Amino acid sequence: DAKTTQPNSMESNEEEPVHLPCNHSTISGTDYIHWYRQLPSQGPEYVIHGLTSNVNNRMASLAIAEDRKSSTLILHRATLRDAAVYYCILRLRGQGAQKLVFGQGTRLTINP
Amino acid sequence: SAVISQKPSRDICQRGTSLTIQCQVDSQVTMMFWYRQQPGQSLTLIATANQGSEATYESGFVIDKFPISRPNLTFSTLTVSNMSPEDSSIYLCSVGTGVDTQYFGPGTRLTVL
């Protein structure tokens, strides 16, 4: 599996935007970029995924670099509830039913 | 979407004993997975639970230590056998649907004394 690199931790303030980076320089043309997050004492939950174009949903936005070697998860207005570990994961197209390989992720702290 | 429940939610066990963790899904799913999350660490896949056949284990995990059952498309169990304190972890099941999203259960927090 292609590897992703994320900062170990980030900190932001409530109601401010948060940009969580992910590097994936060995990404292949068929890899989708997925983001999951794990809130304290819960299992991971899906956030967003994309291939080439930027994506938006009710939780977040995903900005993908033109060369696809990096991406950024954007939380437009962070709340205390967004404090979690965020995982950037590469997956082949159509492998939604296949296993996930987790890296260490980024621990996001939100200050009130 | 899929709603997943796990039992027990937590347990404290003595070394040398075994614990069976149950995972129930509210709909039929093709793929079910078991993960381990050691304290302060990320998730590591233990095995894929296959319906009607033996589970597929990842490197470093063996059937004798982590036997898995998958009797139907909505249920699976993971047993942690002959436990030691090193087995103290959170154990999570997840399901894969036909599209891109995986759903996770709330986890079972196991402490082995």
JSON list of C-alpha atoms in Angstrom, two decimals:
[
{"chain": "A", "resi": 1, "resn": "ASP", "atom": "CA", "xyz": [0.00, 0.00, 0.00]},
{"chain": "A", "resi": 2, "resn": "ALA", "atom": "CA", "xyz": [1.21, 3.52, -0.78]},
{"chain": "A", "resi": 3, "resn": "LYS", "atom": "CA", "xyz": [2.31, 5.40, 2.33]},
{"chain": "A", "resi": 4, "resn": "THR", "atom": "CA", "xyz": [0.91, 8.63, 3.75]},
{"chain": "A", "resi": 5, "resn": "THR", "atom": "CA", "xyz": [2.67, 11.11, 6.02]},
{"chain": "A", "resi": 6, "resn": "GLN", "atom": "CA", "xyz": [0.82, 13.34, 8.46]},
{"chain": "A", "resi": 7, "resn": "PRO", "atom": "CA", "xyz": [1.93, 15.63, 11.30]},
{"chain": "A", "resi": 8, "resn": "ASN", "atom": "CA", "xyz": [1.60, 13.94, 14.67]},
{"chain": "A", "resi": 9, "resn": "SER", "atom": "CA", "xyz": [-0.45, 16.74, 16.17]},
{"chain": "A", "resi": 10, "resn": "MET", "atom": "CA", "xyz": [-2.07, 20.08, 15.41]},
{"chain": "A", "resi": 11, "resn": "GLU", "atom": "CA", "xyz": [-3.84, 22.66, 17.47]},
{"chain": "A", "resi": 12, "resn": "SER", "atom": "CA", "xyz": [-6.48, 25.21, 16.53]},
{"chain": "A", "resi": 13, "resn": "ASN", "atom": "CA", "xyz": [-9.06, 27.46, 18.10]},
{"chain": "A", "resi": 14, "resn": "GLU", "atom": "CA", "xyz": [-12.78, 26.99, 18.16]},
{"chain": "A", "resi": 15, "resn": "GLU", "atom": "CA", "xyz": [-14.70, 28.55, 15.25]},
{"chain": "A", "resi": 16, "resn": "GLU", "atom": "CA", "xyz": [-11.54, 28.93, 13.16]},
{"chain": "A", "resi": 17, "resn": "PRO", "atom": "CA", "xyz": [-10.73, 26.94, 10.00]},
{"chain": "A", "resi": 18, "resn": "VAL", "atom": "CA", "xyz": [-8.38, 23.97, 10.29]},
{"chain": "A", "resi": 19, "resn": "HIS", "atom": "CA", "xyz": [-6.19, 22.65, 7.50]},
{"chain": "A", "resi": 20, "resn": "LEU", "atom": "CA", "xyz": [-4.90, 19.12, 8.04]},
{"chain": "A", "resi": 21, "resn": "PRO", "atom": "CA", "xyz": [-2.15, 18.15, 5.56]},
{"chain": "A", "resi": 22, "resn": "CYS", "atom": "CA", "xyz": [-1.31, 14.72, 4.18]},
{"chain": "A", "resi": 23, "resn": "ASN", "atom": "CA", "xyz": [1.61, 13.81, 1.92]},
{"chain": "A", "resi": 24, "resn": "HIS", "atom": "CA", "xyz": [1.33, 10.80, -0.37]},
{"chain": "A", "resi": 25, "resn": "SER", "atom": "CA", "xyz": [4.14, 11.16, -2.87]},
{"chain": "A", "resi": 26, "resn": "THR", "atom": "CA", "xyz": [3.95, 7.51, -4.04]},
{"chain": "A", "resi": 27, "resn": "ILE", "atom": "CA", "xyz": [0.23, 7.60, -4.81]},
{"chain": "A", "resi": 28, "resn": "SER", "atom": "CA", "xyz": [-0.81, 5.67, -7.89]},
{"chain": "A", "resi": 29, "resn": "GLY", "atom": "CA", "xyz": [-3.33, 6.76, -10.49]},
{"chain": "A", "resi": 30, "resn": "THR", "atom": "CA", "xyz": [-5.99, 4.42, -9.11]},
{"chain": "A", "resi": 31, "resn": "ASP", "atom": "CA", "xyz": [-5.66, 5.40, -5.46]},
{"chain": "A", "resi": 32, "resn": "TYR", "atom": "CA", "xyz": [-8.47, 7.31, -3.81]},
{"chain": "A", "resi": 33, "resn": "ILE", "atom": "CA", "xyz": [-7.63, 9.57, -0.87]},
{"chain": "A", "resi": 34, "resn": "HIS", "atom": "CA", "xyz": [-9.80, 8.80, 2.14]},
{"chain": "A", "resi": 35, "resn": "TRP", "atom": "CA", "xyz": [-10.07, 10.55, 5.49]},
{"chain": "A", "resi": 36, "resn": "TYR", "atom": "CA", "xyz": [-11.40, 9.01, 8.65]},
{"chain": "A", "resi": 37, "resn": "ARG", "atom": "CA", "xyz": [-11.44, 10.43, 12.15]},
{"chain": "A", "resi": 38, "resn": "GLN", "atom": "CA", "xyz": [-11.59, 8.85, 15.57]},
{"chain": "A", "resi": 39, "resn": "LEU", "atom": "CA", "xyz": [-13.29, 10.81, 18.30]},
{"chain": "A", "resi": 40, "resn": "PRO", "atom": "CA", "xyz": [-12.27, 10.01, 21.89]},
{"chain": "A", "resi": 41, "resn": "SER", "atom": "CA", "xyz": [-13.52, 6.61, 23.05]},
{"chain": "A", "resi": 42, "resn": "GLN", "atom": "CA", "xyz": [-15.19, 5.86, 19.72]},
{"chain": "A", "resi": 43, "resn": "GLY", "atom": "CA", "xyz": [-14.46, 3.84, 16.62]},
{"chain": "A", "resi": 44, "resn": "PRO", "atom": "CA", "xyz": [-13.25, 5.66, 13.50]},
{"chain": "A", "resi": 45, "resn": "GLU", "atom": "CA", "xyz": [-15.79, 7.34, 11.27]},
{"chain": "A", "resi": 46, "resn": "TYR", "atom": "CA", "xyz": [-15.66, 8.22, 7.61]},
{"chain": "A", "resi": 47, "resn": "VAL", "atom": "CA", "xyz": [-15.13, 11.88, 6.79]},
{"chain": "A", "resi": 48, "resn": "ILE", "atom": "CA", "xyz": [-14.58, 12.29, 3.06]},
{"chain": "A", "resi": 49, "resn": "HIS", "atom": "CA", "xyz": [-12.77, 10.89, 0.04]},
{"chain": "A", "resi": 50, "resn": "GLY", "atom": "CA", "xyz": [-11.71, 12.01, -3.41]},
{"chain": "A", "resi": 51, "resn": "LEU", "atom": "CA", "xyz": [-9.64, 11.12, -6.47]},
{"chain": "A", "resi": 52, "resn": "THR", "atom": "CA", "xyz": [-8.56, 14.28, -8.30]},
{"chain": "A", "resi": 53, "resn": "SER", "atom": "CA", "xyz": [-11.08, 17.06, -7.88]},
{"chain": "A", "resi": 54, "resn": "ASN", "atom": "CA", "xyz": [-11.72, 18.91, -4.65]},
{"chain": "A", "resi": 55, "resn": "VAL", "atom": "CA", "xyz": [-14.66, 17.51, -2.71]},
{"chain": "A", "resi": 56, "resn": "ASN", "atom": "CA", "xyz": [-17.09, 19.02, -0.23]},
{"chain": "A", "resi": 57, "resn": "ASN", "atom": "CA", "xyz": [-19.58, 17.45, 2.13]},
{"chain": "A", "resi": 58, "resn": "ARG", "atom": "CA", "xyz": [-21.38, 18.47, 5.27]},
{"chain": "A", "resi": 59, "resn": "MET", "atom": "CA", "xyz": [-18.43, 17.54, 7.46]},
{"chain": "A", "resi": 60, "resn": "ALA", "atom": "CA", "xyz": [-15.43, 18.89, 5.59]},
{"chain": "A", "resi": 61, "resn": "SER", "atom": "CA", "xyz": [-13.73, 19.75, 2.33]},
{"chain": "A", "resi": 62, "resn": "LEU", "atom": "CA", "xyz": [-10.89, 17.88, 0.68]},
{"chain": "A", "resi": 63, "resn": "ALA", "atom": "CA", "xyz": [-8.38, 19.82, -1.41]},
{"chain": "A", "resi": 64, "resn": "ILE", "atom": "CA", "xyz": [-6.18, 17.65, -3.63]},
{"chain": "A", "resi": 65, "resn": "ALA", "atom": "CA", "xyz": [-2.98, 18.97, -5.18]},
{"chain": "A", "resi": 66, "resn": "GLU", "atom": "CA", "xyz": [-2.78, 18.98, -8.95]},
{"chain": "A", "resi": 67, "resn": "ASP", "atom": "CA", "xyz": [-0.03, 16.32, -8.93]},
{"chain": "A", "resi": 68, "resn": "ARG", "atom": "CA", "xyz": [-1.98, 14.35, -6.28]},
{"chain": "A", "resi": 69, "resn": "LYS", "atom": "CA", "xyz": [1.11, 13.99, -4.12]},
{"chain": "A", "resi": 70, "resn": "SER", "atom": "CA", "xyz": [-0.56, 15.80, -1.25]},
{"chain": "A", "resi": 71, "resn": "SER", "atom": "CA", "xyz": [-3.98, 16.70, 0.03]},
{"chain": "A", "resi": 72, "resn": "THR", "atom": "CA", "xyz": [-5.54, 18.83, 2.75]},
{"chain": "A", "resi": 73, "resn": "LEU", "atom": "CA", "xyz": [-8.60, 18.15, 4.84]},
{"chain": "A", "resi": 74, "resn": "ILE", "atom": "CA", "xyz": [-10.34, 21.41, 5.66]},
{"chain": "A", "resi": 75, "resn": "LEU", "atom": "CA", "xyz": [-12.67, 21.92, 8.59]},
{"chain": "A", "resi": 76, "resn": "HIS", "atom": "CA", "xyz": [-14.23, 25.27, 7.84]},
{"chain": "A", "resi": 77, "resn": "ARG", "atom": "CA", "xyz": [-15.24, 26.20, 11.35]},
{"chain": "A", "resi": 78, "resn": "ALA", "atom": "CA", "xyz": [-13.88, 23.91, 14.01]},
{"chain": "A", "resi": 79, "resn": "THR", "atom": "CA", "xyz": [-15.90, 23.06, 17.07]},
{"chain": "A", "resi": 80, "resn": "LEU", "atom": "CA", "xyz": [-14.81, 21.33, 20.25]},
{"chain": "A", "resi": 81, "resn": "ARG", "atom": "CA", "xyz": [-16.46, 18.20, 18.92]},
{"chain": "A", "resi": 82, "resn": "ASP", "atom": "CA", "xyz": [-13.94, 18.10, 16.07]},
{"chain": "A", "resi": 83, "resn": "ALA", "atom": "CA", "xyz": [-11.14, 17.21, 18.48]},
{"chain": "A", "resi": 84, "resn": "ALA", "atom": "CA", "xyz": [-10.06, 13.78, 17.24]},
{"chain": "A", "resi": 85, "resn": "VAL", "atom": "CA", "xyz": [-7.33, 11.81, 15.51]},
{"chain": "A", "resi": 86, "resn": "TYR", "atom": "CA", "xyz": [-7.58, 12.27, 11.74]},
{"chain": "A", "resi": 87, "resn": "TYR", "atom": "CA", "xyz": [-6.33, 9.54, 9.43]},
{"chain": "A", "resi": 88, "resn": "CYS", "atom": "CA", "xyz": [-5.43, 9.99, 5.76]},
{"chain": "A", "resi": 89, "resn": "ILE", "atom": "CA", "xyz": [-5.63, 6.65, 3.93]},
{"chain": "A", "resi": 90, "resn": "LEU", "atom": "CA", "xyz": [-5.08, 5.64, 0.30]},
{"chain": "A", "resi": 91, "resn": "ARG", "atom": "CA", "xyz": [-7.33, 3.01, -1.20]},
{"chain": "A", "resi": 92, "resn": "LEU", "atom": "CA", "xyz": [-7.69, 1.52, -4.64]},
{"chain": "A", "resi": 93, "resn": "ARG", "atom": "CA", "xyz": [-10.79, 2.34, -6.62]},
{"chain": "A", "resi": 94, "resn": "GLY", "atom": "CA", "xyz": [-13.66, 0.01, -5.90]},
{"chain": "A", "resi": 95, "resn": "GLN", "atom": "CA", "xyz": [-12.11, -1.38, -2.74]},
{"chain": "A", "resi": 96, "resn": "GLY", "atom": "CA", "xyz": [-14.71, 0.00, -0.42]},
{"chain": "A", "resi": 97, "resn": "ALA", "atom": "CA", "xyz": [-15.24, -3.45, 0.97]},
{"chain": "A", "resi": 98, "resn": "GLN", "atom": "CA", "xyz": [-11.58, -4.10, 1.58]},
{"chain": "A", "resi": 99, "resn": "LYS", "atom": "CA", "xyz": [-9.47, -3.55, 4.66]},
{"chain": "A", "resi": 100, "resn": "LEU", "atom": "CA", "xyz": [-8.19, -0.17, 5.77]},
{"chain": "A", "resi": 101, "resn": "VAL", "atom": "CA", "xyz": [-4.52, 0.35, 6.62]},
{"chain": "A", "resi": 102, "resn": "PHE", "atom": "CA", "xyz": [-4.16, 3.06, 9.27]},
{"chain": "A", "resi": 103, "resn": "GLY", "atom": "CA", "xyz": [-1.10, 5.23, 9.82]},
{"chain": "A", "resi": 104, "resn": "GLN", "atom": "CA", "xyz": [-0.53, 7.19, 13.01]},
{"chain": "A", "resi": 105, "resn": "GLY", "atom": "CA", "xyz": [-2.77, 10.07, 12.02]},
{"chain": "A", "resi": 106, "resn": "THR", "atom": "CA", "xyz": [-2.89, 13.67, 13.27]},
{"chain": "A", "resi": 107, "resn": "ARG", "atom": "CA", "xyz": [-4.21, 14.38, 16.74]},
{"chain": "A", "resi": 108, "resn": "LEU", "atom": "CA", "xyz": [-6.22, 17.61, 16.48]},
{"chain": "A", "resi": 109, "resn": "THR", "atom": "CA", "xyz": [-6.75, 19.68, 19.61]},
{"chain": "A", "resi": 110, "resn": "ILE", "atom": "CA", "xyz": [-9.35, 22.45, 19.58]},
{"chain": "A", "resi": 111, "resn": "ASN", "atom": "CA", "xyz": [-8.99, 25.24, 22.09]},
{"chain": "A", "resi": 112, "resn": "PRO", "atom": "CA", "xyz": [-12.15, 26.97, 23.36]},
{"chain": "B", "resi": 1, "resn": "SER", "atom": "CA", "xyz": [-24.99, 3.19, 6.29]},
{"chain": "B", "resi": 2, "resn": "ALA", "atom": "CA", "xyz": [-24.55, 0.40, 8.83]},
{"chain": "B", "resi": 3, "resn": "VAL", "atom": "CA", "xyz": [-25.03, 0.44, 12.58]},
{"chain": "B", "resi": 4, "resn": "ILE", "atom": "CA", "xyz": [-22.69, -1.81, 14.50]},
{"chain": "B", "resi": 5, "resn": "SER", "atom": "CA", "xyz": [-22.88, -2.91, 18.11]},
{"chain": "B", "resi": 6, "resn": "GLN", "atom": "CA", "xyz": [-20.27, -4.74, 20.13]},
{"chain": "B", "resi": 7, "resn": "LYS", "atom": "CA", "xyz": [-20.53, -6.73, 23.33]},
{"chain": "B", "resi": 8, "resn": "PRO", "atom": "CA", "xyz": [-19.10, -6.36, 25.87]},
{"chain": "B", "resi": 9, "resn": "SER", "atom": "CA", "xyz": [-18.19, -2.69, 25.75]},
{"chain": "B", "resi": 10, "resn": "ARG", "atom": "CA", "xyz": [-15.43, -3.29, 28.26]},
{"chain": "B", "resi": 11, "resn": "ASP", "atom": "CA", "xyz": [-14.10, -6.07, 30.45]},
{"chain": "B", "resi": 12, "resn": "ILE", "atom": "CA", "xyz": [-11.37, -6.77, 32.95]},
{"chain": "B", "resi": 13, "resn": "CYS", "atom": "CA", "xyz": [-10.00, -10.30, 32.75]},
{"chain": "B", "resi": 14, "resn": "GLN", "atom": "CA", "xyz": [-7.41, -12.44, 34.46]},
{"chain": "B", "resi": 15, "resn": "ARG", "atom": "CA", "xyz": [-4.38, -13.65, 32.57]},
{"chain": "B", "resi": 16, "resn": "GLY", "atom": "CA", "xyz": [-4.72, -17.13, 31.10]},
{"chain": "B", "resi": 17, "resn": "THR", "atom": "CA", "xyz": [-8.46, -16.78, 30.48]},
{"chain": "B", "resi": 18, "resn": "SER", "atom": "CA", "xyz": [-10.29, -16.14, 27.19]},
{"chain": "B", "resi": 19, "resn": "LEU", "atom": "CA", "xyz": [-12.84, -13.52, 26.17]},
{"chain": "B", "resi": 20, "resn": "THR", "atom": "CA", "xyz": [-15.25, -13.64, 23.24]},
{"chain": "B", "resi": 21, "resn": "ILE", "atom": "CA", "xyz": [-16.29, -10.33, 21.71]},
{"chain": "B", "resi": 22, "resn": "GLN", "atom": "CA", "xyz": [-19.47, -10.12, 19.65]},
{"chain": "B", "resi": 23, "resn": "CYS", "atom": "CA", "xyz": [-20.11, -7.84, 16.70]},
{"chain": "B", "resi": 24, "resn": "GLN", "atom": "CA", "xyz": [-23.65, -7.36, 15.37]},
{"chain": "B", "resi": 25, "resn": "VAL", "atom": "CA", "xyz": [-24.58, -5.35, 12.26]},
{"chain": "B", "resi": 26, "resn": "ASP", "atom": "CA", "xyz": [-28.06, -4.09, 11.45]},
{"chain": "B", "resi": 27, "resn": "SER", "atom": "CA", "xyz": [-27.85, -5.18, 7.81]},
{"chain": "B", "resi": 28, "resn": "GLN", "atom": "CA", "xyz": [-26.23, -7.91, 5.77]},
{"chain": "B", "resi": 29, "resn": "VAL", "atom": "CA", "xyz": [-22.67, -7.07, 4.78]},
{"chain": "B", "resi": 30, "resn": "THR", "atom": "CA", "xyz": [-20.10, -8.86, 2.74]},
{"chain": "B", "resi": 31, "resn": "MET", "atom": "CA", "xyz": [-16.93, -7.99, 4.61]},
{"chain": "B", "resi": 32, "resn": "MET", "atom": "CA", "xyz": [-16.30, -7.81, 8.33]},
{"chain": "B", "resi": 33, "resn": "PHE", "atom": "CA", "xyz": [-12.98, -6.94, 9.89]},
{"chain": "B", "resi": 34, "resn": "TRP", "atom": "CA", "xyz": [-11.43, -7.07, 13.34]},
{"chain": "B", "resi": 35, "resn": "TYR", "atom": "CA", "xyz": [-8.90, -4.46, 14.46]},
{"chain": "B", "resi": 36, "resn": "ARG", "atom": "CA", "xyz": [-6.80, -4.00, 17.57]},
{"chain": "B", "resi": 37, "resn": "GLN", "atom": "CA", "xyz": [-5.85, -0.62, 19.00]},
{"chain": "B", "resi": 38, "resn": "GLN", "atom": "CA", "xyz": [-3.19, -0.80, 21.65]},
{"chain": "B", "resi": 39, "resn": "PRO", "atom": "CA", "xyz": [-2.97, 2.05, 24.17]},
{"chain": "B", "resi": 40, "resn": "GLY", "atom": "CA", "xyz": [-1.96, 5.29, 22.47]},
{"chain": "B", "resi": 41, "resn": "GLN", "atom": "CA", "xyz": [-1.55, 3.59, 19.11]},
{"chain": "B", "resi": 42, "resn": "SER", "atom": "CA", "xyz": [-3.30, 3.46, 15.78]},
{"chain": "B", "resi": 43, "resn": "LEU", "atom": "CA", "xyz": [-5.47, 0.61, 14.57]},
{"chain": "B", "resi": 44, "resn": "THR", "atom": "CA", "xyz": [-3.96, -2.65, 13.35]},
{"chain": "B", "resi": 45, "resn": "LEU", "atom": "CA", "xyz": [-5.97, -5.17, 11.37]},
{"chain": "B", "resi": 46, "resn": "ILE", "atom": "CA", "xyz": [-6.15, -8.60, 12.98]},
{"chain": "B", "resi": 47, "resn": "ALA", "atom": "CA", "xyz": [-8.17, -10.47, 10.38]},
{"chain": "B", "resi": 48, "resn": "THR", "atom": "CA", "xyz": [-10.94, -10.43, 7.83]},
{"chain": "B", "resi": 49, "resn": "ALA", "atom": "CA", "xyz": [-13.95, -12.48, 8.89]},
{"chain": "B", "resi": 50, "resn": "ASN", "atom": "CA", "xyz": [-15.25, -14.44, 5.92]},
{"chain": "B", "resi": 51, "resn": "GLN", "atom": "CA", "xyz": [-18.77, -15.82, 5.96]},
{"chain": "B", "resi": 52, "resn": "GLY", "atom": "CA", "xyz": [-18.78, -19.56, 5.52]},
{"chain": "B", "resi": 53, "resn": "SER", "atom": "CA", "xyz": [-15.03, -20.00, 5.52]},
{"chain": "B", "resi": 54, "resn": "GLU", "atom": "CA", "xyz": [-12.00, -19.50, 7.72]},
{"chain": "B", "resi": 55, "resn": "ALA", "atom": "CA", "xyz": [-10.90, -15.98, 8.58]},
{"chain": "B", "resi": 56, "resn": "THR", "atom": "CA", "xyz": [-7.94, -14.43, 6.80]},
{"chain": "B", "resi": 57, "resn": "TYR", "atom": "CA", "xyz": [-5.29, -13.35, 9.30]},
{"chain": "B", "resi": 58, "resn": "GLU", "atom": "CA", "xyz": [-2.75, -10.58, 8.94]},
{"chain": "B", "resi": 59, "resn": "SER", "atom": "CA", "xyz": [0.92, -11.12, 9.57]},
{"chain": "B", "resi": 60, "resn": "GLY", "atom": "CA", "xyz": [1.61, -11.48, 13.26]},
{"chain": "B", "resi": 61, "resn": "PHE", "atom": "CA", "xyz": [-1.85, -12.77, 14.17]},
{"chain": "B", "resi": 62, "resn": "VAL", "atom": "CA", "xyz": [-2.76, -16.46, 14.37]},
{"chain": "B", "resi": 63, "resn": "ILE", "atom": "CA", "xyz": [-5.98, -18.39, 14.60]},
{"chain": "B", "resi": 64, "resn": "ASP", "atom": "CA", "xyz": [-5.06, -20.16, 17.84]},
{"chain": "B", "resi": 65, "resn": "LYS", "atom": "CA", "xyz": [-4.74, -16.83, 19.63]},
{"chain": "B", "resi": 66, "resn": "PHE", "atom": "CA", "xyz": [-7.60, -14.98, 17.91]},
{"chain": "B", "resi": 67, "resn": "PRO", "atom": "CA", "xyz": [-10.20, -17.48, 16.67]},
{"chain": "B", "resi": 68, "resn": "ILE", "atom": "CA", "xyz": [-12.97, -15.82, 14.67]},
{"chain": "B", "resi": 69, "resn": "SER", "atom": "CA", "xyz": [-16.42, -17.01, 13.74]},
{"chain": "B", "resi": 70, "resn": "ARG", "atom": "CA", "xyz": [-18.73, -15.60, 11.07]},
{"chain": "B", "resi": 71, "resn": "PRO", "atom": "CA", "xyz": [-21.90, -17.70, 11.06]},
{"chain": "B", "resi": 72, "resn": "ASN", "atom": "CA", "xyz": [-23.95, -15.30, 8.91]},
{"chain": "B", "resi": 73, "resn": "LEU", "atom": "CA", "xyz": [-23.82, -11.94, 7.13]},
{"chain": "B", "resi": 74, "resn": "THR", "atom": "CA", "xyz": [-24.70, -9.84, 10.20]},
{"chain": "B", "resi": 75, "resn": "PHE", "atom": "CA", "xyz": [-22.68, -11.37, 13.03]},
{"chain": "B", "resi": 76, "resn": "SER", "atom": "CA", "xyz": [-19.11, -12.22, 13.96]},
{"chain": "B", "resi": 77, "resn": "THR", "atom": "CA", "xyz": [-17.16, -13.06, 17.09]},
{"chain": "B", "resi": 78, "resn": "LEU", "atom": "CA", "xyz": [-13.51, -12.61, 18.01]},
{"chain": "B", "resi": 79, "resn": "THR", "atom": "CA", "xyz": [-12.02, -14.61, 20.86]},
{"chain": "B", "resi": 80, "resn": "VAL", "atom": "CA", "xyz": [-8.87, -13.46, 22.59]},
{"chain": "B", "resi": 81, "resn": "SER", "atom": "CA", "xyz": [-7.39, -16.67, 23.98]},
{"chain": "B", "resi": 82, "resn": "ASN", "atom": "CA", "xyz": [-5.01, -17.35, 26.85]},
{"chain": "B", "resi": 83, "resn": "MET", "atom": "CA", "xyz": [-4.78, -13.67, 27.59]},
{"chain": "B", "resi": 84, "resn": "SER", "atom": "CA", "xyz": [-1.77, -11.81, 28.92]},
{"chain": "B", "resi": 85, "resn": "PRO", "atom": "CA", "xyz": [-1.45, -8.15, 29.96]},
{"chain": "B", "resi": 86, "resn": "GLU", "atom": "CA", "xyz": [-0.04, -7.41, 26.48]},
{"chain": "B", "resi": 87, "resn": "ASP", "atom": "CA", "xyz": [-3.49, -8.17, 25.08]},
{"chain": "B", "resi": 88, "resn": "SER", "atom": "CA", "xyz": [-4.92, -5.14, 26.87]},
{"chain": "B", "resi": 89, "resn": "SER", "atom": "CA", "xyz": [-6.30, -3.10, 23.98]},
{"chain": "B", "resi": 90, "resn": "ILE", "atom": "CA", "xyz": [-9.43, -1.84, 22.33]},
{"chain": "B", "resi": 91, "resn": "TYR", "atom": "CA", "xyz": [-10.84, -4.36, 19.86]},
{"chain": "B", "resi": 92, "resn": "LEU", "atom": "CA", "xyz": [-13.00, -2.98, 17.05]},
{"chain": "B", "resi": 93, "resn": "CYS", "atom": "CA", "xyz": [-15.02, -4.59, 14.36]},
{"chain": "B", "resi": 94, "resn": "SER", "atom": "CA", "xyz": [-15.82, -2.88, 11.11]},
{"chain": "B", "resi": 95, "resn": "VAL", "atom": "CA", "xyz": [-17.85, -3.67, 8.03]},
{"chain": "B", "resi": 96, "resn": "GLY", "atom": "CA", "xyz": [-17.25, -2.88, 4.40]},
{"chain": "B", "resi": 97, "resn": "THR", "atom": "CA", "xyz": [-20.16, -2.11, 2.17]},
{"chain": "B", "resi": 98, "resn": "GLY", "atom": "CA", "xyz": [-20.24, -2.26, -1.59]},
{"chain": "B", "resi": 99, "resn": "VAL", "atom": "CA", "xyz": [-19.22, 1.37, -1.89]},
{"chain": "B", "resi": 100, "resn": "ASP", "atom": "CA", "xyz": [-16.32, 3.30, -0.43]},
{"chain": "B", "resi": 101, "resn": "THR", "atom": "CA", "xyz": [-17.17, 3.69, 3.22]},
{"chain": "B", "resi": 102, "resn": "GLN", "atom": "CA", "xyz": [-16.35, 1.44, 6.14]},
{"chain": "B", "resi": 103, "resn": "TYR", "atom": "CA", "xyz": [-18.26, 1.58, 9.37]},
{"chain": "B", "resi": 104, "resn": "PHE", "atom": "CA", "xyz": [-16.83, 0.83, 12.77]},
{"chain": "B", "resi": 105, "resn": "GLY", "atom": "CA", "xyz": [-18.29, -0.43, 15.99]},
{"chain": "B", "resi": 106, "resn": "PRO", "atom": "CA", "xyz": [-17.72, 1.42, 19.26]},
{"chain": "B", "resi": 107, "resn": "GLY", "atom": "CA", "xyz": [-15.02, -0.99, 20.36]},
{"chain": "B", "resi": 108, "resn": "THR", "atom": "CA", "xyz": [-14.45, -3.33, 23.29]},
{"chain": "B", "resi": 109, "resn": "ARG", "atom": "CA", "xyz": [-11.97, -2.09, 25.87]},
{"chain": "B", "resi": 110, "resn": "LEU", "atom": "CA", "xyz": [-10.11, -5.06, 27.33]},
{"chain": "B", "resi": 111, "resn": "THR", "atom": "CA", "xyz": [-7.88, -4.93, 30.37]},
{"chain": "B", "resi": 112, "resn": "VAL", "atom": "CA", "xyz": [-5.92, -8.04, 31.34]},
{"chain": "B", "resi": 113, "resn": "LEU", "atom": "CA", "xyz": [-4.53, -8.24, 34.85]}
]
